[in-house]
Short mmCIF file of C-alpha atoms and ligand atoms in Angstrom, two decimals:
data_model
loop_
_atom_site.label_atom_id
_atom_site.label_comp_id
_atom_site.label_asym_id
_atom_site.label_seq_id
_atom_site.Cartn_x
_atom_site.Cartn_y
_atom_site.Cartn_z
CA MET A 203 -46.37 -33.73 -31.84
CA SER A 204 -45.06 -34.94 -35.16
CA ALA A 205 -46.65 -33.40 -37.88
CA SER A 206 -47.82 -36.26 -39.52
CA GLU A 207 -49.66 -37.05 -35.75
CA ALA A 208 -51.61 -33.37 -36.05
CA ALA A 209 -52.51 -34.12 -39.59
CA ARG A 210 -55.20 -36.74 -37.79
CA TRP A 211 -56.73 -34.29 -36.30
CA GLN A 212 -59.16 -31.49 -37.56
CA ALA A 213 -59.59 -27.93 -35.62
CA VAL A 214 -62.94 -26.84 -34.75
CA ILE A 215 -64.04 -23.88 -34.19
CA GLY A 216 -67.12 -21.43 -33.28
CA LEU A 217 -67.15 -18.26 -31.86
CA GLU A 218 -70.06 -15.83 -29.14
CA VAL A 219 -68.72 -11.95 -29.29
CA HIS A 220 -70.16 -9.87 -27.72
CA ALA A 221 -70.45 -6.00 -29.09
CA GLN A 222 -71.67 -2.78 -26.84
CA LEU A 223 -74.20 -1.14 -29.47
CA ARG A 224 -73.52 2.58 -29.76
CA THR A 225 -76.97 3.49 -28.09
CA SER A 226 -76.90 7.03 -26.24
CA THR A 227 -79.23 5.98 -23.01
CA LYS A 228 -78.39 2.19 -22.02
CA ILE A 229 -81.18 -0.41 -23.24
CA PHE A 230 -83.56 -0.77 -21.01
CA CYS A 231 -83.50 2.88 -18.81
CA SER A 232 -82.28 6.42 -20.05
CA CYS A 233 -78.71 6.97 -18.27
CA PRO A 234 -75.59 7.74 -21.26
CA THR A 235 -73.57 4.49 -21.77
CA SER A 236 -70.58 7.08 -22.52
CA PHE A 237 -67.78 6.22 -20.77
CA GLY A 238 -65.78 7.71 -18.44
CA ALA A 239 -67.11 8.57 -15.55
CA ALA A 240 -67.29 8.59 -12.26
CA PRO A 241 -67.75 5.53 -11.15
CA ASN A 242 -71.81 4.85 -10.06
CA THR A 243 -73.14 8.87 -11.46
CA HIS A 244 -75.00 7.29 -14.87
CA VAL A 245 -77.55 5.23 -12.50
CA CYS A 246 -80.76 4.82 -11.61
CA PRO A 247 -83.62 2.72 -9.88
CA VAL A 248 -84.03 0.80 -13.52
CA CYS A 249 -80.30 -0.08 -13.61
CA LEU A 250 -79.42 -0.30 -10.13
CA GLY A 251 -81.31 -2.76 -9.81
CA LEU A 252 -84.04 -1.99 -6.66
CA PRO A 253 -87.70 -3.45 -6.66
CA GLY A 254 -90.15 -2.13 -8.38
CA ALA A 255 -88.46 -0.71 -11.01
CA LEU A 256 -89.55 -1.39 -14.69
CA PRO A 257 -87.77 -1.78 -17.87
CA VAL A 258 -88.71 -0.20 -20.80
CA LEU A 259 -87.36 -1.53 -23.52
CA ASN A 260 -84.86 0.76 -26.13
CA ARG A 261 -86.15 0.72 -29.77
CA ALA A 262 -81.77 2.17 -30.99
CA ALA A 263 -81.32 -0.23 -29.31
CA VAL A 264 -83.53 -2.94 -31.73
CA GLN A 265 -82.81 -0.63 -35.04
CA LEU A 266 -79.12 -1.99 -34.31
CA ALA A 267 -79.54 -5.24 -34.29
CA VAL A 268 -81.73 -5.61 -37.06
CA ARG A 269 -79.35 -3.80 -38.94
CA THR A 270 -76.93 -6.41 -37.78
CA GLY A 271 -78.58 -8.97 -38.54
CA LEU A 272 -79.51 -7.96 -41.84
CA ALA A 273 -76.53 -7.32 -43.13
CA VAL A 274 -75.47 -10.94 -42.43
CA GLY A 275 -78.31 -12.37 -43.93
CA CYS A 276 -79.59 -13.07 -40.51
CA THR A 277 -83.79 -13.94 -41.08
CA ILE A 278 -85.73 -11.24 -38.28
CA ALA A 279 -87.50 -13.07 -35.88
CA PRO A 280 -91.52 -10.78 -35.76
CA ARG A 281 -92.08 -11.70 -32.01
CA SER A 282 -88.47 -12.83 -30.04
CA VAL A 283 -88.31 -12.57 -26.57
CA PHE A 284 -86.34 -11.25 -23.51
CA ALA A 285 -85.93 -14.06 -20.35
CA ARG A 286 -84.50 -13.76 -16.81
CA LYS A 287 -80.39 -15.59 -17.24
CA ASN A 288 -80.61 -15.87 -13.22
CA TYR A 289 -77.04 -16.02 -11.33
CA PHE A 290 -74.93 -14.54 -8.83
CA TYR A 291 -71.86 -12.04 -9.00
CA PRO A 292 -71.79 -8.76 -7.58
CA ASP A 293 -71.83 -6.30 -10.49
CA LEU A 294 -74.99 -7.09 -11.50
CA PRO A 295 -77.87 -5.90 -9.03
CA LYS A 296 -80.49 -7.07 -9.37
CA GLY A 297 -79.50 -10.98 -8.93
CA TYR A 298 -80.59 -11.96 -13.14
CA GLN A 299 -79.42 -10.38 -16.83
CA ILE A 300 -81.66 -9.26 -18.99
CA SER A 301 -81.27 -11.72 -22.45
CA GLN A 302 -82.34 -13.03 -24.97
CA ALA A 303 -82.98 -17.27 -25.21
CA GLU A 304 -85.31 -19.37 -26.63
CA LEU A 305 -86.73 -16.52 -29.17
CA PRO A 306 -83.64 -14.60 -30.78
CA VAL A 307 -84.34 -11.56 -31.95
CA CYS A 308 -82.42 -12.78 -35.03
CA LEU A 309 -81.68 -15.35 -37.21
CA ASP A 310 -79.33 -18.33 -39.18
CA GLY A 311 -76.98 -15.38 -40.71
CA HIS A 312 -73.33 -15.68 -42.80
CA LEU A 313 -70.15 -14.86 -43.12
CA ASP A 314 -68.45 -15.40 -46.80
CA LEU A 315 -65.01 -15.36 -45.75
CA GLU A 316 -61.81 -13.59 -47.67
CA LEU A 317 -58.86 -15.86 -47.50
CA PRO A 318 -56.29 -14.23 -48.23
CA GLY A 319 -54.75 -16.52 -51.35
CA ALA A 320 -51.51 -17.98 -50.86
CA THR A 321 -49.65 -17.30 -54.29
CA THR A 322 -51.74 -14.30 -56.14
CA ASP A 323 -53.03 -11.02 -54.78
CA SER A 324 -56.67 -11.09 -55.56
CA PRO A 325 -58.14 -13.49 -52.32
CA THR A 326 -59.65 -16.18 -52.80
CA LEU A 327 -63.14 -17.19 -50.76
CA GLN A 328 -61.81 -20.83 -48.43
CA ARG A 329 -65.13 -20.24 -45.21
CA HIS A 330 -69.37 -19.56 -45.71
CA ALA A 331 -68.73 -19.09 -41.56
CA ARG A 332 -73.04 -19.55 -41.04
CA ILE A 333 -74.37 -18.20 -37.98
CA GLN A 334 -76.71 -19.44 -36.11
CA ARG A 335 -77.81 -15.91 -34.08
CA ILE A 336 -77.73 -13.04 -32.57
CA HIS A 337 -79.96 -12.19 -29.68
CA LEU A 338 -79.24 -8.41 -27.56
CA GLU A 339 -79.36 -8.53 -24.03
CA GLU A 340 -78.15 -6.01 -21.06
CA ASP A 341 -74.43 -5.83 -20.18
CA ALA A 342 -73.68 -6.16 -16.72
CA GLY A 343 -71.20 -3.74 -14.30
CA LYS A 344 -67.70 -3.46 -13.53
CA SER A 345 -65.51 -4.42 -10.70
CA ILE A 346 -62.06 -3.09 -9.86
CA HIS A 347 -60.26 -5.15 -7.47
CA GLY A 348 -57.82 -3.29 -5.73
CA GLU A 349 -57.14 -0.39 -6.89
CA GLY A 350 -54.50 2.00 -4.72
CA GLY A 351 -53.05 -1.60 -3.42
CA ALA A 352 -56.48 -1.22 -1.60
CA GLN A 353 -57.28 -5.11 0.15
CA THR A 354 -60.83 -4.38 -1.08
CA SER A 355 -62.67 -4.18 -4.83
CA ALA A 356 -64.93 -1.44 -6.14
CA ILE A 357 -67.55 -2.06 -8.22
CA ASP A 358 -68.64 0.77 -10.48
CA LEU A 359 -72.55 -0.08 -12.67
CA ASN A 360 -71.70 2.84 -14.75
CA ARG A 361 -71.71 -0.31 -17.29
CA ALA A 362 -74.51 -2.79 -15.83
CA GLY A 363 -77.61 -2.25 -18.70
CA THR A 364 -75.45 -0.55 -21.93
CA PRO A 365 -76.97 -2.67 -24.38
CA LEU A 366 -74.78 -5.46 -25.83
CA ILE A 367 -76.05 -8.20 -29.25
CA GLU A 368 -74.09 -11.30 -29.29
CA ILE A 369 -73.73 -12.99 -31.86
CA VAL A 370 -72.93 -17.10 -31.95
CA GLY A 371 -71.83 -18.61 -34.59
CA HIS A 372 -71.63 -22.34 -35.43
CA PRO A 373 -68.66 -24.23 -34.98
CA ASP A 374 -67.53 -24.21 -39.17
CA LEU A 375 -63.84 -22.21 -38.22
CA ARG A 376 -60.99 -25.01 -39.45
CA SER A 377 -57.88 -23.04 -37.82
CA ALA A 378 -57.01 -20.13 -35.46
CA ASP A 379 -56.17 -17.97 -38.83
CA GLU A 380 -60.16 -18.69 -39.92
CA ALA A 381 -61.32 -17.20 -36.41
CA VAL A 382 -59.20 -13.89 -36.86
CA ALA A 383 -60.84 -13.87 -40.52
CA TYR A 384 -63.78 -14.51 -39.14
CA LEU A 385 -63.57 -11.21 -36.61
CA LYS A 386 -62.12 -9.04 -38.28
CA GLU A 387 -64.56 -9.60 -41.30
CA LEU A 388 -67.60 -8.90 -38.42
CA ARG A 389 -65.60 -5.55 -36.31
CA ALA A 390 -65.50 -4.66 -39.91
CA ILE A 391 -69.70 -5.43 -40.39
CA LEU A 392 -69.96 -3.28 -37.22
CA LEU A 393 -67.89 -0.86 -37.71
CA CYS A 394 -69.23 -0.08 -40.62
CA LEU A 395 -72.57 0.22 -39.28
CA GLY A 396 -71.92 2.52 -36.89
CA VAL A 397 -73.85 -0.80 -35.02
CA CYS A 398 -70.21 -1.16 -32.54
CA ASP A 399 -66.97 1.37 -32.11
CA GLY A 400 -64.79 -2.11 -32.81
CA ASN A 401 -62.57 -1.58 -29.03
CA MET A 402 -61.17 -4.82 -27.87
CA GLU A 403 -59.08 -3.32 -25.42
CA GLU A 404 -62.23 -1.24 -24.07
CA GLY A 405 -64.78 -3.85 -23.76
CA SER A 406 -66.65 -2.84 -26.47
CA LEU A 407 -66.38 -6.18 -28.34
CA ARG A 408 -65.92 -9.01 -26.69
CA CYS A 409 -64.73 -12.63 -27.61
CA ASP A 410 -65.03 -16.09 -26.84
CA ALA A 411 -64.14 -18.85 -28.83
CA ASN A 412 -65.10 -22.96 -28.75
CA VAL A 413 -62.44 -25.21 -29.03
CA SER A 414 -62.34 -28.81 -29.74
CA VAL A 415 -60.68 -31.34 -32.07
CA HIS A 416 -61.14 -34.54 -33.61
CA ARG A 417 -60.69 -36.99 -36.51
CA PRO A 418 -62.17 -36.09 -39.86
CA GLY A 419 -65.95 -37.88 -41.17
CA GLU A 420 -66.02 -38.78 -36.36
CA PRO A 421 -68.09 -36.41 -34.73
CA LEU A 422 -67.45 -33.35 -33.63
CA GLY A 423 -64.88 -33.58 -30.10
CA THR A 424 -65.51 -32.26 -27.02
CA ARG A 425 -65.10 -28.69 -26.59
CA CYS A 426 -63.54 -26.14 -23.93
CA GLU A 427 -64.36 -22.16 -24.25
CA ILE A 428 -61.63 -19.46 -23.54
CA LYS A 429 -62.42 -16.22 -21.95
CA ASN A 430 -61.07 -13.58 -21.88
CA VAL A 431 -59.50 -12.77 -25.58
CA ASN A 432 -59.12 -9.42 -26.11
CA SER A 433 -57.35 -8.86 -29.60
CA PHE A 434 -56.99 -10.21 -32.22
CA LYS A 435 -53.62 -12.14 -31.32
CA SER A 436 -54.17 -13.56 -28.02
CA LEU A 437 -57.29 -14.98 -30.90
CA ARG A 438 -55.35 -16.67 -32.38
CA ASP A 439 -52.66 -17.29 -29.43
CA ALA A 440 -55.10 -19.12 -27.78
CA ILE A 441 -56.68 -21.03 -30.52
CA ALA A 442 -52.85 -22.01 -31.47
CA TYR A 443 -52.31 -23.76 -27.64
CA GLU A 444 -55.26 -24.70 -27.09
CA ILE A 445 -55.74 -26.56 -30.70
CA ASP A 446 -51.87 -27.63 -29.73
CA ARG A 447 -53.34 -28.60 -25.80
CA GLN A 448 -55.97 -30.96 -26.80
CA VAL A 449 -54.18 -32.98 -29.71
CA GLY A 450 -51.67 -33.49 -26.71
CA LEU A 451 -54.85 -34.92 -24.66
CA LEU A 452 -55.64 -37.39 -27.82
CA ASN A 453 -52.27 -38.63 -28.41
CA ASP A 454 -51.91 -39.33 -24.91
CA GLY A 455 -54.89 -41.89 -24.29
CA GLN A 456 -56.11 -39.13 -22.21
CA ARG A 457 -59.70 -37.33 -23.18
CA VAL A 458 -61.26 -33.04 -23.13
CA VAL A 459 -63.40 -32.71 -20.23
CA GLN A 460 -65.90 -29.74 -21.15
CA GLN A 461 -64.42 -26.85 -19.63
CA THR A 462 -64.26 -22.67 -19.40
CA ARG A 463 -60.58 -21.46 -19.78
CA LEU A 464 -58.85 -18.98 -19.14
CA TRP A 465 -56.49 -17.20 -21.81
CA SER A 466 -53.47 -15.16 -20.50
CA GLN A 467 -51.00 -13.44 -22.54
CA GLU A 468 -48.54 -13.27 -20.68
CA ARG A 469 -48.40 -16.65 -19.47
CA GLY A 470 -49.24 -17.34 -23.63
CA ARG A 471 -52.02 -20.67 -22.13
CA THR A 472 -55.66 -21.64 -21.08
CA GLU A 473 -55.38 -22.37 -17.76
CA ALA A 474 -59.45 -24.21 -16.18
CA MET A 475 -61.78 -22.02 -15.20
CA ARG A 476 -64.24 -23.82 -14.37
CA SER A 477 -66.12 -27.25 -15.77
CA LYS A 478 -69.18 -28.72 -17.28
CA GLU A 479 -70.11 -29.87 -13.73
CA GLU A 480 -69.20 -26.22 -11.97
CA ALA A 481 -71.75 -24.29 -14.69
CA HIS A 482 -74.44 -21.88 -14.68
CA ASP A 483 -77.96 -23.56 -13.93
CA TYR A 484 -79.46 -19.88 -15.10
CA ARG A 485 -82.95 -20.62 -15.07
CA TYR A 486 -84.84 -18.74 -17.59
CA PHE A 487 -87.56 -17.86 -17.63
CA PRO A 488 -89.24 -14.65 -19.66
CA ASP A 489 -89.49 -11.01 -18.29
CA PRO A 490 -93.02 -10.41 -16.89
CA ASP A 491 -92.17 -7.05 -17.08
CA LEU A 492 -90.80 -6.93 -20.36
CA PRO A 493 -93.87 -8.05 -23.61
CA ALA A 494 -92.77 -9.85 -26.48
CA LEU A 495 -90.84 -7.57 -28.84
CA VAL A 496 -92.55 -7.76 -32.12
CA ILE A 497 -91.44 -6.03 -35.05
CA ASP A 498 -93.27 -4.81 -37.95
CA PRO A 499 -92.06 -6.15 -41.31
CA GLY A 500 -91.70 -2.77 -42.82
CA GLU A 501 -90.17 -1.30 -40.58
CA VAL A 502 -87.22 -3.99 -41.09
CA GLU A 503 -87.27 -3.43 -45.60
CA ILE A 504 -87.21 0.80 -43.46
CA LEU A 505 -83.41 -1.06 -42.34
CA ARG A 506 -82.83 -2.27 -45.11
CA LEU A 507 -82.83 -0.53 -47.39
CA GLY A 508 -80.75 2.24 -44.58
CA LEU A 509 -77.88 -0.37 -45.05
CA PRO A 510 -74.22 1.55 -46.20
CA GLU A 511 -72.36 -0.38 -49.26
CA LEU A 512 -71.46 -3.38 -46.79
CA PRO A 513 -66.91 -4.50 -46.46
CA ALA A 514 -66.93 -6.91 -49.31
CA ALA A 515 -68.57 -4.71 -51.72
CA ARG A 516 -66.72 -1.72 -51.03
CA ARG A 517 -63.33 -4.04 -51.57
CA ALA A 518 -63.99 -5.90 -54.83
CA ARG A 519 -65.71 -1.89 -56.02
CA LEU A 520 -62.14 -0.66 -54.65
CA ARG A 521 -60.12 -3.76 -56.56
CA ALA A 522 -62.40 -2.80 -59.53
CA GLU A 523 -63.52 -0.37 -59.91
CA GLN A 524 -60.06 1.95 -58.21
CA GLY A 525 -57.56 -0.79 -59.68
CA VAL A 526 -56.46 -0.79 -56.32
CA THR A 527 -54.34 -4.68 -54.20
CA ALA A 528 -56.35 -6.88 -52.71
CA GLN A 529 -54.50 -5.71 -49.21
CA ALA A 530 -54.41 -2.79 -49.49
CA ALA A 531 -58.11 -2.46 -50.47
CA ALA A 532 -58.18 -5.16 -46.72
CA TRP A 533 -57.23 -2.69 -44.91
CA LEU A 534 -58.91 0.23 -45.89
CA VAL A 535 -62.01 -1.50 -45.39
CA GLU A 536 -61.02 -3.17 -41.68
CA GLU A 537 -61.10 0.42 -40.08
CA PRO A 538 -63.50 3.27 -41.25
CA GLU A 539 -61.48 6.43 -40.98
CA ARG A 540 -58.59 5.14 -43.23
CA LEU A 541 -61.55 4.76 -45.72
CA ARG A 542 -62.01 8.14 -45.85
CA ALA A 543 -58.15 9.20 -45.62
CA PHE A 544 -58.41 6.86 -49.30
CA GLN A 545 -61.59 8.90 -50.24
CA ALA A 546 -60.18 12.47 -49.16
CA GLY A 547 -56.44 11.58 -51.39
CA VAL A 548 -58.84 11.47 -54.23
CA GLN A 549 -60.46 13.42 -54.02
CA GLY A 550 -57.67 15.54 -53.16
CA GLY A 551 -56.22 14.84 -57.01
CA ALA A 552 -53.98 11.33 -56.23
CA GLY A 553 -52.83 11.10 -59.65
CA GLU A 554 -53.43 7.13 -59.09
CA PRO A 555 -56.37 6.05 -56.21
CA ALA A 556 -53.50 1.86 -56.58
CA ALA A 557 -50.75 3.93 -55.54
CA TRP A 558 -51.95 6.74 -53.32
CA ALA A 559 -53.47 3.57 -50.92
CA THR A 560 -50.62 1.38 -51.38
CA PHE A 561 -48.65 5.34 -49.76
CA LEU A 562 -51.46 5.52 -47.97
CA MET A 563 -50.67 1.82 -46.27
CA THR A 564 -47.37 1.61 -45.98
CA GLN A 565 -45.44 5.35 -46.70
CA ALA A 566 -48.27 7.10 -44.87
CA ILE A 567 -48.59 4.94 -41.76
CA ALA A 568 -45.10 4.22 -41.18
CA ALA A 569 -44.38 8.13 -40.47
CA LEU A 570 -47.39 8.01 -38.17
CA THR A 571 -45.90 4.91 -36.26
CA ARG A 572 -42.88 7.22 -36.29
CA SER A 573 -44.58 10.12 -34.62
CA SER A 574 -47.31 11.26 -31.54
CA ARG A 575 -50.07 12.92 -33.63
CA ALA A 576 -53.27 10.29 -33.79
CA PHE A 577 -54.46 8.98 -37.08
CA ALA A 578 -57.50 12.12 -37.41
CA GLU A 579 -54.87 14.30 -38.59
CA VAL A 580 -53.08 11.39 -41.64
CA THR A 581 -57.44 12.54 -42.75
CA THR A 582 -57.26 16.19 -43.53
CA ALA A 583 -53.77 16.41 -44.18
CA ALA A 584 -54.98 13.66 -47.58
CA ARG A 585 -54.39 16.26 -49.70
CA GLU A 586 -51.02 17.13 -49.40
CA LEU A 587 -49.72 13.19 -48.38
CA ALA A 588 -52.18 12.67 -52.18
CA ARG A 589 -49.65 15.16 -53.14
CA ILE A 590 -46.14 13.66 -51.83
CA CYS A 591 -47.14 10.15 -54.16
CA ASP A 592 -47.88 11.98 -56.47
CA LYS A 593 -44.79 13.57 -56.60
CA TRP A 594 -42.96 11.06 -55.67
CA ARG A 595 -43.83 7.61 -57.96
CA THR A 596 -43.70 10.21 -60.66
CA GLY A 597 -39.87 11.57 -60.52
CA GLY A 598 -40.11 14.26 -58.46
CA LEU A 599 -39.10 13.38 -54.99
CA SER A 600 -36.09 10.95 -54.86
CA ASN A 601 -36.58 7.88 -52.02
CA ARG A 602 -34.08 9.76 -49.77
CA MET A 603 -36.22 12.64 -49.69
CA LEU A 604 -39.36 11.51 -50.06
CA ASN A 605 -38.17 10.21 -46.56
CA ASP A 606 -37.19 13.38 -45.69
CA VAL A 607 -39.97 15.12 -46.49
CA LEU A 608 -42.12 12.45 -44.38
CA THR A 609 -39.91 12.86 -41.19
CA GLN A 610 -39.67 16.53 -40.98
CA GLY A 611 -43.58 16.46 -41.98
CA PHE A 612 -44.54 14.43 -39.19
CA ALA A 613 -42.88 15.47 -36.29
CA GLY A 614 -43.64 19.17 -36.62
CA GLU A 615 -45.02 20.95 -34.23
CA GLU A 616 -47.59 22.91 -36.06
CA PRO A 617 -51.15 20.76 -38.29
CA LEU A 618 -50.30 17.68 -40.16
CA PHE A 619 -50.74 19.27 -43.11
CA ALA A 620 -48.83 23.12 -42.98
CA ALA A 621 -45.49 20.54 -41.68
CA LEU A 622 -45.37 18.50 -44.71
CA GLN A 623 -47.03 21.63 -46.91
CA THR A 624 -43.16 23.64 -44.97
CA ALA A 625 -41.51 19.96 -45.12
CA LEU A 626 -41.79 19.86 -48.83
CA THR A 627 -40.69 23.01 -49.74
CA GLY A 628 -37.66 22.42 -47.74
CA VAL A 629 -36.44 20.04 -49.88
CA GLY A 630 -36.06 21.51 -52.53
CA GLU A 631 -36.53 19.45 -56.23
CA VAL A 632 -34.82 16.55 -57.50
CA VAL A 633 -31.86 17.02 -59.47
CA SER A 634 -32.42 15.24 -63.20
CA ASP A 635 -30.67 18.05 -64.79
CA THR A 636 -28.50 15.65 -67.48
CA ALA A 637 -25.71 17.51 -68.36
CA ALA A 638 -25.43 18.19 -64.19
CA LEU A 639 -25.96 14.22 -64.02
CA GLU A 640 -23.45 13.76 -66.87
CA ALA A 641 -20.65 14.83 -64.97
CA THR A 642 -21.32 13.97 -61.37
CA VAL A 643 -21.34 10.23 -62.25
CA ASP A 644 -18.60 11.06 -65.20
CA GLN A 645 -16.56 12.62 -61.56
CA VAL A 646 -17.40 9.59 -59.31
CA LEU A 647 -16.89 7.25 -61.81
CA ALA A 648 -13.88 8.66 -62.13
CA GLY A 649 -12.34 8.45 -58.68
CA LEU A 650 -13.73 4.72 -59.12
CA GLY A 651 -11.16 2.89 -61.74
CA PRO A 652 -10.74 -0.44 -59.77
CA GLN A 653 -13.91 -1.05 -58.83
CA VAL A 654 -14.94 0.09 -62.53
CA GLU A 655 -12.79 -1.74 -64.17
CA LYS A 656 -13.82 -5.23 -62.15
CA TYR A 657 -17.80 -4.37 -62.86
CA ARG A 658 -16.89 -4.84 -66.33
CA SER A 659 -15.53 -7.86 -66.21
CA GLY A 660 -18.25 -9.35 -65.31
CA GLN A 661 -19.52 -8.45 -61.69
CA VAL A 662 -22.20 -6.26 -62.04
CA GLN A 663 -23.53 -6.48 -58.73
CA LEU A 664 -21.76 -3.39 -58.17
CA PHE A 665 -23.72 -1.87 -60.33
CA GLY A 666 -25.49 -0.73 -57.52
CA PHE A 667 -22.45 0.40 -55.30
CA PHE A 668 -21.76 3.01 -58.28
CA VAL A 669 -26.11 4.52 -58.01
CA GLY A 670 -24.92 4.38 -53.91
CA GLN A 671 -21.98 6.44 -55.02
CA VAL A 672 -23.76 9.17 -56.80
CA MET A 673 -26.76 9.71 -54.41
CA ARG A 674 -24.19 10.48 -52.11
CA VAL A 675 -22.83 13.18 -54.05
CA LEU A 676 -25.99 14.46 -54.88
CA ASP A 677 -27.69 14.61 -51.11
CA GLY A 678 -30.10 11.42 -52.30
CA LYS A 679 -31.54 14.67 -54.39
CA GLY A 680 -30.63 12.51 -57.69
CA ASP A 681 -33.28 11.50 -60.34
CA ALA A 682 -33.18 7.59 -59.83
CA GLN A 683 -33.64 6.70 -63.54
CA ALA A 684 -31.91 9.42 -65.03
CA VAL A 685 -28.83 8.18 -61.96
CA ASN A 686 -29.98 5.05 -63.71
CA ALA A 687 -29.57 5.27 -67.38
CA ILE A 688 -26.29 7.68 -67.76
CA LEU A 689 -24.38 4.66 -65.41
CA ARG A 690 -25.45 1.78 -67.19
CA ARG A 691 -24.41 4.31 -70.44
CA ARG A 692 -21.35 5.11 -69.39
CA LEU A 693 -20.05 1.41 -68.10
CA GLY A 694 -21.00 0.59 -71.24
P1 ADP B 918 -74.32 -23.36 -25.47
O1 ADP B 918 -75.20 -22.87 -24.93
O2 ADP B 918 -73.94 -24.47 -24.41
O3 ADP B 918 -72.82 -21.84 -25.37
P2 ADP B 918 -73.48 -24.25 -28.78
O4 ADP B 918 -74.51 -25.34 -28.56
O5 ADP B 918 -74.79 -22.80 -28.77
O6 ADP B 918 -73.83 -24.18 -26.65
O7 ADP B 918 -72.55 -23.16 -28.32
C1 ADP B 918 -72.14 -23.03 -28.35
C2 ADP B 918 -71.04 -22.14 -29.58
O8 ADP B 918 -69.65 -23.46 -29.27
C3 ADP B 918 -70.99 -21.30 -30.82
O9 ADP B 918 -70.48 -20.50 -31.44
C4 ADP B 918 -70.77 -22.78 -31.36
O10 ADP B 918 -70.07 -23.34 -33.02
C5 ADP B 918 -69.42 -23.34 -30.40
N1 ADP B 918 -69.45 -24.78 -30.61
C6 ADP B 918 -70.48 -25.59 -30.31
N2 ADP B 918 -69.33 -26.90 -30.71
C7 ADP B 918 -68.44 -26.45 -30.34
C8 ADP B 918 -68.10 -27.28 -30.60
N3 ADP B 918 -67.32 -29.14 -30.44
N4 ADP B 918 -66.53 -27.56 -31.37
C9 ADP B 918 -66.20 -26.25 -31.36
N5 ADP B 918 -66.90 -25.75 -31.55
C10 ADP B 918 -68.75 -25.61 -30.65
MG1 MG B 919 -72.27 -19.98 -24.96
ZN1 ZN B 920 -80.73 3.70 -15.26
#
């Protein structure tokens, strides 16, 4: 497809996001929600759907849903209703899922997405993405197919009845990047609220992407819903693929058929799963076993007062009060543990919070990635890391020494904070004594007569070569600024 053909089409995307709520018990019974127990041990007559068992709504799940709604600017419905969504699936023992249909608990919110500015470090606000609704529902169990090469399928119902919220967005997003930014912002909010653990690989946070294309000014096109998206990368790839597919069809004079499609990361494409004609008729009706959910406005106000500082405000404050770059602020706020590590370093005396934030995001994470340590150790070693950052920043460690300290520290057997202290002592001090540095520079230049000649006759790009030669003699421990200054003087 040529660029001009592509330009005639505008992509339109709306996401439906499911988040598992971090309650200790299930939504309609008191079975634990903890992950990883032996199959079918966290079950009872209610979540097994045995006849006569009665559901009782978990107050904590409602509070988490309301907190989420308030954080994204929703109205909280004073009265909402649970319905039965009827369909057969082996891991749905009741034959229906309890969900909210016409009357959900939260309505009409939005996310303001900050998309990176093209040329500046400051993010530009580019999309006001509306949220239609947030409703409460229960999760299904899990089917496990062909375990250990067996020709059978097994069912684990531990997850059946785990509380979920579904956050339904309006079709306000216009590109794969915007969809990723939307999901990232939503995830950051859920983590910041403690509503969900945000783990996409384990399925605690799941996303279906609705994609269509149309010509600007004309009605929206027919959409396809893409399932099985379990990372930011697959969300971006799946949407990009689907936009191309639909534009290709339309440019060929064909039409887009409304479908549910599955994303295959290995094959790099979406594949038809079912069409609209085969779509379920869920025959929703109010669950006669559950009274309407009535929420007292006073309780909503108490929950509103209890909201923490949200990611957007936190980013703005990191930039305004601590001079942190937009990129580092976005990175810090993505995961609460990063913010905790940052704060621990600031409290431990990091000289310049902005430099410490960038150091944490780049050098510290690079060293962590090369090691087998967990991020939690970065937090407990934040004071040592911040000290190392300061020492490097103020010229007390050369780049080479910094690299040695981090590599040795992260590779050590001891706890990270102790290993870093040992490595920092071991690396010694930077050579900044002027007389000693001058002697080394003179000795090095004396052996490089021809190159010095070339430099003086105009090949100034040789400067870096001289710095490298001097640093090599100094075992990488020379004060870089001092070495540069002396070389400049000597070379004239
Ligand atoms: P349904 O009830 O069939 O799931 P909804 O109207 O509630 O349909 O929409 C579900 C999701 O599809 C929402 O996230 C919405 O933003 C998205 N959506 C609706 N229409 C379009 C469209 N034309 N293109 C892309 N996404 C759409
Ligand atoms: Mg839907
Ligand atoms: Zn149960």
